[in-house]
Amino acid sequence: MTAQILDGKAISADIRADLTQQVASLTAQGQRAPCLAVVLVGDDPASHVYVRNKERACEQIGIRSLPHRLDSATAETDLIELIDTLNEAEDVDGILVQLPLPAHIDADRILGRISPAKDVDGFHPSNIGRLLQRRPGLRPCTPYGVIKMLERTNTAVAGKRAVVVGASNIVGRPMAMELLLANATVTICNSKTRDLAEEVGRAEIVVAGIGKPEFVRGDWIAEGAVVIDVGINRLDDGRLVGDVEFEAAAQRASWITPVPGGVGPMTIAMLMHNTVEAYRARQV
Ligand SMILES: NC(=O)C1=CN([C@@H]2O[C@H](COP(=O)(O)OP(=O)(O)OC[C@H]3O[C@@H](n4cnc5c(N)ncnc54)[C@H](OP(=O)(O)O)[C@@H]3O)[C@@H](O)[C@H]2O)C=CC1
Ligand SMILES: Nc1nc(=O)c2c([nH]1)NC[C@@H]1CN(c3ccc(C(=O)N[C@@H](CCC(=O)O)C(=O)O)cc3)C=[N+]21
Ligand SMILES: [Mg+2]
């Protein structure tokens, strides 16, 4: 089998076009535009690129973006003060604090300080708990985007054996919860998993998010599996590759996401979706 490409760039463009229309009809009714505050601490070059991409997506859709670029030496107390101000601001709908934060700042404390109603990343313990309990809330963008991509394959997730490789708070764990919510039978692997090849080989859906270039070998993939690659790894030669050995995996998979142009653009589209959702929820 040779895989069909799950084109995150195209799917995210559809989602963004839909949001553009929604925002246009809100503003045509005389309502203010939704607003996303983006907080960036320090000068990590990759973070600056991501934040610029988010601002560009906002602009395209008609969401107002409110950037806060802070010095790497910013005190945790000052960052908390900024979060509190944004939490209180009537005209701010979403707050995103770009990760990673400098080592002297406790990221969990910061993420936990964001009002759950404005937590468009879906990282607040309250929103994670809501996802766990199948209650409505803001859903983490990357796993939510993966679910939207799976919908495009027109294959049911319910009843499928899904294997998530990676168990971080922002990718693997919420991804596993999303798949469970969609009634898959879910296995979560981590760095202590004894036989990763065997676990992956049983999967009808594989989601890889570990941050190790091409770590998941193509010959581990079961014939006909759907392969979702969340990994973004910049190689020394400047190339961007995923966590899956793409060419070899594509020989066996039914569907596969490329890197770049796969999950990454979906994450940004779902961030925009969450911002509009947070806006609507705050209007009533
Ligand atoms: N496309 C997108 O929009 C996004 C992409 N990413 C990318 O996804 C990747 C993962 O990011 P993130 O979750 O933040 O990374 P973390 O480093 O926080 O987590 C990595 C996870 O992978 C697990 N892991 C590491 N090595 C192995 C192994 N050999 N076998 C099985 N599991 C392993 C770790 O296990 P343990 O728990 O035991 O330590 C951990 O749970 C990165 O490449 C990142 O750039 C991240 C966010 C969004
Ligand atoms: N609070 C917070 N929320 C996040 O969602 C968050 C974060 N912090 N910190 C970093 C990670 C990573 N992440 C990506 C989003 C889009 C692409 C993306 O669009 N990638 C393009 C390529 C971009 C490039 O060329 O480098 C693609 O895959 O096609 C990648 C990675 C969001 N993250
Ligand atoms: Mg830290």
Short mmCIF file of C-alpha atoms and ligand atoms in Angstrom, two decimals:
data_model
loop_
_atom_site.label_atom_id
_atom_site.label_comp_id
_atom_site.label_asym_id
_atom_site.label_seq_id
_atom_site.Cartn_x
_atom_site.Cartn_y
_atom_site.Cartn_z
CA MET A 1 0.00 0.00 0.00
CA THR A 2 1.12 3.55 -0.52
CA ALA A 3 -0.37 6.12 1.80
CA GLN A 4 -2.61 9.03 0.97
CA ILE A 5 -1.29 12.30 2.37
CA LEU A 6 -3.34 13.92 5.14
CA ASP A 7 -2.73 17.52 4.10
CA GLY A 8 -2.75 19.66 7.26
CA LYS A 9 -2.08 22.79 5.27
CA ALA A 10 -5.23 22.30 3.17
CA ILE A 11 -7.46 21.19 6.07
CA SER A 12 -6.29 24.09 8.24
CA ALA A 13 -6.98 26.50 5.37
CA ASP A 14 -10.60 25.24 5.25
CA ILE A 15 -10.97 25.73 9.00
CA ARG A 16 -9.46 29.21 8.84
CA ALA A 17 -11.71 30.19 5.91
CA ASP A 18 -14.76 29.11 7.93
CA LEU A 19 -13.57 31.13 10.94
CA THR A 20 -12.97 34.16 8.72
CA GLN A 21 -16.63 34.05 7.67
CA GLN A 22 -17.82 33.62 11.25
CA VAL A 23 -15.79 36.61 12.44
CA ALA A 24 -16.92 38.72 9.46
CA SER A 25 -20.58 38.06 10.28
CA LEU A 26 -20.01 38.94 13.96
CA THR A 27 -18.37 42.25 13.11
CA ALA A 28 -21.00 42.97 10.42
CA GLN A 29 -23.55 42.79 13.26
CA GLY A 30 -21.62 45.53 15.03
CA GLN A 31 -19.89 43.29 17.56
CA ARG A 32 -16.24 43.74 18.40
CA ALA A 33 -13.67 41.32 16.95
CA PRO A 34 -12.36 38.45 19.10
CA CYS A 35 -8.98 39.16 20.69
CA LEU A 36 -6.06 36.85 21.46
CA ALA A 37 -3.25 37.96 23.80
CA VAL A 38 0.04 36.20 23.04
CA VAL A 39 2.75 36.34 25.70
CA LEU A 40 6.33 35.52 24.74
CA VAL A 41 9.10 35.59 27.36
CA GLY A 42 12.72 35.57 26.18
CA ASP A 43 14.36 35.20 22.82
CA ASP A 44 14.09 31.54 21.77
CA PRO A 45 14.24 31.86 17.94
CA ALA A 46 11.77 29.01 17.26
CA SER A 47 9.23 30.59 19.65
CA HIS A 48 9.50 33.90 17.80
CA VAL A 49 8.71 32.13 14.51
CA TYR A 50 5.68 30.34 16.04
CA VAL A 51 4.36 33.53 17.60
CA ARG A 52 4.71 35.40 14.32
CA ASN A 53 2.77 32.60 12.56
CA LYS A 54 0.00 32.88 15.15
CA GLU A 55 -0.20 36.64 14.68
CA ARG A 56 -0.41 36.19 10.92
CA ALA A 57 -3.26 33.66 11.31
CA CYS A 58 -5.13 36.07 13.60
CA GLU A 59 -4.76 38.89 11.12
CA GLN A 60 -6.02 36.72 8.25
CA ILE A 61 -9.16 35.71 10.17
CA GLY A 62 -9.95 39.12 11.66
CA ILE A 63 -8.99 38.23 15.22
CA ARG A 64 -7.22 41.06 17.02
CA SER A 65 -3.84 39.92 18.35
CA LEU A 66 -2.32 41.57 21.36
CA PRO A 67 1.38 40.68 21.57
CA HIS A 68 3.38 40.94 24.81
CA ARG A 69 7.08 40.35 24.22
CA LEU A 70 8.93 40.25 27.54
CA ASP A 71 12.61 40.16 28.44
CA SER A 72 14.08 36.73 29.33
CA ALA A 73 14.92 38.07 32.82
CA THR A 74 11.25 38.91 33.57
CA ALA A 75 10.38 37.97 37.15
CA GLU A 76 7.69 35.33 37.69
CA THR A 77 5.73 37.80 39.84
CA ASP A 78 5.67 40.31 36.96
CA LEU A 79 4.43 37.64 34.55
CA ILE A 80 1.71 36.67 37.03
CA GLU A 81 0.70 40.32 37.28
CA LEU A 82 0.38 40.50 33.48
CA ILE A 83 -1.74 37.31 33.42
CA ASP A 84 -4.03 38.76 36.10
CA THR A 85 -4.44 41.96 34.08
CA LEU A 86 -5.29 39.99 30.93
CA ASN A 87 -7.69 37.76 32.90
CA GLU A 88 -9.55 40.90 34.03
CA ALA A 89 -9.51 42.68 30.63
CA GLU A 90 -13.07 42.70 29.21
CA ASP A 91 -11.87 42.84 25.59
CA VAL A 92 -9.37 39.94 25.81
CA ASP A 93 -10.90 36.56 24.92
CA GLY A 94 -7.89 34.27 24.76
CA ILE A 95 -4.51 34.19 26.53
CA LEU A 96 -1.60 32.13 25.20
CA VAL A 97 1.74 31.97 27.03
CA GLN A 98 4.27 30.53 24.61
CA LEU A 99 6.27 27.55 25.91
CA PRO A 100 9.01 26.89 26.82
CA LEU A 101 9.34 29.55 29.53
CA PRO A 102 12.76 30.48 30.98
CA ALA A 103 13.95 28.02 33.65
CA HIS A 104 13.48 30.47 36.55
CA ILE A 105 9.73 30.59 35.89
CA ASP A 106 7.41 27.81 37.06
CA ALA A 107 5.44 27.07 33.89
CA ASP A 108 2.74 25.08 35.70
CA ARG A 109 2.08 27.99 38.04
CA ILE A 110 1.75 30.36 35.07
CA LEU A 111 -0.53 28.08 33.04
CA GLY A 112 -2.66 27.47 36.13
CA ARG A 113 -3.06 31.22 36.62
CA ILE A 114 -4.77 31.78 33.25
CA SER A 115 -8.54 32.02 33.58
CA PRO A 116 -9.93 28.67 32.30
CA ALA A 117 -12.46 30.64 30.19
CA LYS A 118 -9.55 32.33 28.36
CA ASP A 119 -7.26 29.29 28.25
CA VAL A 120 -7.23 28.84 24.45
CA ASP A 121 -4.31 26.37 24.69
CA GLY A 122 -6.51 24.12 26.82
CA PHE A 123 -3.61 23.47 29.21
CA HIS A 124 -5.26 24.61 32.46
CA PRO A 125 -5.89 21.71 34.89
CA SER A 126 -9.59 22.62 34.83
CA ASN A 127 -9.83 22.22 31.04
CA ILE A 128 -7.74 19.03 31.12
CA GLY A 129 -10.06 17.67 33.83
CA ARG A 130 -13.09 18.57 31.74
CA LEU A 131 -11.65 16.67 28.77
CA LEU A 132 -10.95 13.69 31.05
CA GLN A 133 -14.55 13.75 32.28
CA ARG A 134 -16.09 14.35 28.84
CA ARG A 135 -17.46 17.74 29.85
CA PRO A 136 -17.36 20.77 27.53
CA GLY A 137 -14.31 23.03 27.78
CA LEU A 138 -11.44 24.45 25.75
CA ARG A 139 -9.56 21.51 24.21
CA PRO A 140 -5.76 21.36 23.68
CA CYS A 141 -5.09 22.52 20.12
CA THR A 142 -2.73 19.84 18.82
CA PRO A 143 -4.79 16.78 19.84
CA TYR A 144 -8.00 18.56 18.79
CA GLY A 145 -6.41 19.25 15.39
CA VAL A 146 -5.42 15.59 15.06
CA ILE A 147 -9.05 14.56 15.67
CA LYS A 148 -10.14 16.97 12.90
CA MET A 149 -7.57 15.36 10.58
CA LEU A 150 -8.79 11.85 11.42
CA GLU A 151 -12.34 12.96 10.51
CA ARG A 152 -11.01 13.79 7.02
CA THR A 153 -9.91 10.19 6.42
CA ASN A 154 -13.56 9.08 6.65
CA THR A 155 -12.51 6.10 8.75
CA ALA A 156 -14.21 5.60 12.09
CA VAL A 157 -12.06 6.04 15.19
CA ALA A 158 -14.55 4.17 17.41
CA GLY A 159 -13.36 0.65 18.14
CA LYS A 160 -9.92 1.17 16.57
CA ARG A 161 -6.69 0.22 18.31
CA ALA A 162 -4.86 3.55 18.74
CA VAL A 163 -1.30 3.86 20.02
CA VAL A 164 0.02 7.21 21.23
CA VAL A 165 3.82 7.42 21.44
CA GLY A 166 4.69 10.10 24.01
CA ALA A 167 2.91 11.09 27.22
CA SER A 168 3.58 14.81 27.72
CA ASN A 169 0.97 17.11 29.27
CA ILE A 170 0.60 19.07 26.04
CA VAL A 171 0.67 16.31 23.39
CA GLY A 172 0.52 12.63 24.40
CA ARG A 173 -1.82 12.64 27.40
CA PRO A 174 -4.54 14.93 25.97
CA MET A 175 -4.18 13.07 22.64
CA ALA A 176 -4.92 9.79 24.38
CA MET A 177 -7.96 11.38 26.08
CA GLU A 178 -9.27 12.70 22.75
CA LEU A 179 -8.94 9.25 21.19
CA LEU A 180 -10.71 7.68 24.17
CA LEU A 181 -13.46 10.32 23.87
CA ALA A 182 -13.83 9.13 20.25
CA ASN A 183 -14.14 5.55 21.59
CA ALA A 184 -10.83 4.16 20.39
CA THR A 185 -8.99 1.51 22.43
CA VAL A 186 -5.96 3.49 23.51
CA THR A 187 -2.41 2.54 24.47
CA ILE A 188 -0.04 5.27 25.70
CA CYS A 189 3.72 4.67 25.37
CA ASN A 190 6.53 6.52 27.13
CA SER A 191 10.30 6.33 27.38
CA LYS A 192 10.08 3.22 29.61
CA THR A 193 7.92 1.24 27.18
CA ARG A 194 9.70 -2.10 26.72
CA ASP A 195 8.94 -3.00 23.11
CA LEU A 196 7.83 0.08 21.22
CA ALA A 197 8.01 -1.67 17.83
CA GLU A 198 5.57 -4.30 19.06
CA GLU A 199 3.13 -1.71 20.50
CA VAL A 200 3.22 0.39 17.32
CA GLY A 201 2.86 -2.73 15.18
CA ARG A 202 -0.56 -3.47 16.75
CA ALA A 203 -1.95 0.00 16.02
CA GLU A 204 -4.58 0.88 13.45
CA ILE A 205 -3.96 4.54 14.37
CA VAL A 206 -0.49 5.71 15.44
CA VAL A 207 0.15 9.18 16.86
CA ALA A 208 3.82 9.99 17.49
CA GLY A 209 4.88 12.97 19.65
CA ILE A 210 8.25 12.37 21.27
CA GLY A 211 10.63 14.91 19.74
CA LYS A 212 13.14 12.40 18.28
CA PRO A 213 13.78 12.65 14.54
CA GLU A 214 12.46 9.60 12.60
CA PHE A 215 12.53 7.47 15.76
CA VAL A 216 9.43 5.50 14.74
CA ARG A 217 10.65 3.19 11.98
CA GLY A 218 8.60 2.65 8.86
CA ASP A 219 8.72 -1.14 9.16
CA TRP A 220 7.03 -1.00 12.60
CA ILE A 221 3.83 0.32 10.98
CA ALA A 222 0.99 -2.17 10.37
CA GLU A 223 -0.28 -2.45 6.81
CA GLY A 224 -3.12 0.07 6.35
CA ALA A 225 -2.57 2.03 9.57
CA VAL A 226 -3.26 5.77 9.83
CA VAL A 227 -0.04 7.53 10.88
CA ILE A 228 -0.12 10.96 12.53
CA ASP A 229 3.26 12.59 13.13
CA VAL A 230 3.22 15.41 15.69
CA GLY A 231 7.02 15.67 15.96
CA ILE A 232 8.83 18.76 14.72
CA ASN A 233 12.60 18.28 14.63
CA ARG A 234 15.07 20.68 13.04
CA LEU A 235 18.15 18.79 11.78
CA ASP A 236 21.68 20.25 11.60
CA ASP A 237 21.35 20.58 7.82
CA GLY A 238 18.27 22.78 8.38
CA ARG A 239 15.72 20.16 7.29
CA LEU A 240 12.52 19.76 9.30
CA VAL A 241 11.51 16.14 10.00
CA GLY A 242 8.94 14.39 12.14
CA ASP A 243 9.21 11.59 14.69
CA VAL A 244 8.29 9.02 12.02
CA GLU A 245 10.48 7.70 9.21
CA PHE A 246 8.16 9.15 6.58
CA GLU A 247 9.07 7.43 3.28
CA ALA A 248 9.20 3.92 4.72
CA ALA A 249 6.03 4.42 6.81
CA ALA A 250 4.18 5.74 3.74
CA GLN A 251 4.84 2.40 2.01
CA ARG A 252 2.62 0.67 4.60
CA ALA A 253 0.18 3.28 5.92
CA SER A 254 -3.25 4.07 4.44
CA TRP A 255 -2.92 7.73 5.47
CA ILE A 256 0.05 9.71 6.75
CA THR A 257 0.70 13.31 7.81
CA PRO A 258 3.78 15.07 6.37
CA VAL A 259 6.21 17.29 8.30
CA PRO A 260 6.06 20.17 7.62
CA GLY A 261 2.50 20.74 6.42
CA GLY A 262 0.79 18.22 8.72
CA VAL A 263 -0.19 18.65 12.35
CA GLY A 264 1.65 21.99 12.82
CA PRO A 265 -0.75 24.12 10.75
CA MET A 266 -3.72 22.32 12.38
CA THR A 267 -2.50 23.39 15.83
CA ILE A 268 -2.65 27.02 14.77
CA ALA A 269 -6.08 26.60 13.13
CA MET A 270 -7.49 25.06 16.33
CA LEU A 271 -5.98 27.89 18.39
CA MET A 272 -7.96 30.29 16.21
CA HIS A 273 -11.06 28.08 16.61
CA ASN A 274 -10.66 28.11 20.41
CA THR A 275 -10.26 31.89 20.43
CA VAL A 276 -13.58 32.34 18.59
CA GLU A 277 -15.18 29.76 20.90
CA ALA A 278 -13.88 31.55 24.01
CA TYR A 279 -15.18 34.84 22.59
CA ARG A 280 -18.67 33.40 22.00
CA ALA A 281 -18.82 31.82 25.46
CA ARG A 282 -17.88 35.17 27.04
CA GLN A 283 -20.57 37.09 25.13
CA VAL A 284 -23.43 35.37 26.95
N1 LIG B 1 2.93 19.93 15.57
C1 LIG B 1 2.64 20.65 16.64
O1 LIG B 1 1.78 21.47 16.61
C2 LIG B 1 3.41 20.42 17.89
C3 LIG B 1 4.53 19.66 17.85
N2 LIG B 1 5.23 19.38 18.98
C4 LIG B 1 6.38 18.47 18.83
O2 LIG B 1 6.03 17.20 19.36
C5 LIG B 1 7.17 16.57 19.92
C6 LIG B 1 6.90 16.22 21.37
O3 LIG B 1 6.73 17.41 22.10
P1 LIG B 1 6.43 17.39 23.68
O4 LIG B 1 5.31 16.48 23.96
O5 LIG B 1 6.38 18.79 24.11
O6 LIG B 1 7.81 16.71 24.21
P2 LIG B 1 8.25 16.26 25.65
O7 LIG B 1 9.73 16.14 25.61
O8 LIG B 1 7.60 17.09 26.69
O9 LIG B 1 7.63 14.79 25.81
C7 LIG B 1 8.14 13.71 25.09
C8 LIG B 1 7.38 12.46 25.44
O10 LIG B 1 7.88 11.41 24.62
C9 LIG B 1 8.26 10.33 25.44
N3 LIG B 1 9.42 9.65 24.86
C10 LIG B 1 10.67 10.11 24.71
N4 LIG B 1 11.44 9.17 24.18
C11 LIG B 1 10.67 8.09 23.97
C12 LIG B 1 10.90 6.79 23.45
N5 LIG B 1 12.10 6.42 23.04
N6 LIG B 1 9.87 5.94 23.38
C13 LIG B 1 8.65 6.30 23.80
N7 LIG B 1 8.38 7.52 24.30
C14 LIG B 1 9.37 8.38 24.40
C15 LIG B 1 8.60 10.91 26.79
O11 LIG B 1 8.46 9.88 27.74
P3 LIG B 1 8.56 10.10 29.34
O12 LIG B 1 7.20 10.60 29.73
O13 LIG B 1 8.85 8.74 29.85
O14 LIG B 1 9.65 11.08 29.54
C16 LIG B 1 7.56 12.02 26.89
O15 LIG B 1 6.35 11.52 27.39
C17 LIG B 1 8.31 17.56 19.69
O16 LIG B 1 8.96 17.22 18.48
C18 LIG B 1 7.62 18.89 19.56
O17 LIG B 1 8.36 19.81 18.80
C19 LIG B 1 4.81 19.83 20.20
C20 LIG B 1 3.69 20.62 20.31
C21 LIG B 1 2.91 20.99 19.16
N1 LIG B 2 1.62 27.78 24.72
C1 LIG B 2 2.03 27.06 23.69
N2 LIG B 2 1.12 26.54 22.83
C2 LIG B 2 1.52 25.80 21.75
O1 LIG B 2 0.67 25.32 20.97
C3 LIG B 2 2.92 25.59 21.54
C4 LIG B 2 3.82 26.16 22.46
N3 LIG B 2 3.35 26.87 23.51
N4 LIG B 2 5.15 25.98 22.28
C5 LIG B 2 5.71 25.29 21.13
C6 LIG B 2 4.74 24.27 20.57
C7 LIG B 2 5.03 23.90 19.14
N5 LIG B 2 3.89 24.36 18.37
C8 LIG B 2 3.80 24.39 16.98
C9 LIG B 2 2.77 24.99 16.31
C10 LIG B 2 2.76 25.08 14.93
C11 LIG B 2 3.78 24.55 14.18
C12 LIG B 2 3.77 24.70 12.71
O2 LIG B 2 2.94 25.36 12.14
N6 LIG B 2 4.74 24.09 11.99
C13 LIG B 2 4.89 24.17 10.55
C14 LIG B 2 6.32 24.45 10.17
C15 LIG B 2 6.95 25.64 10.89
C16 LIG B 2 8.43 25.76 10.59
O3 LIG B 2 8.79 25.83 9.39
O4 LIG B 2 9.22 25.77 11.55
C17 LIG B 2 4.52 22.84 9.92
O5 LIG B 2 4.61 21.82 10.64
O6 LIG B 2 4.22 22.82 8.75
C18 LIG B 2 4.81 23.91 14.84
C19 LIG B 2 4.81 23.81 16.22
C20 LIG B 2 2.99 24.93 19.22
N7 LIG B 2 3.40 24.88 20.47
MG MG B 3 10.42 26.12 33.65
#
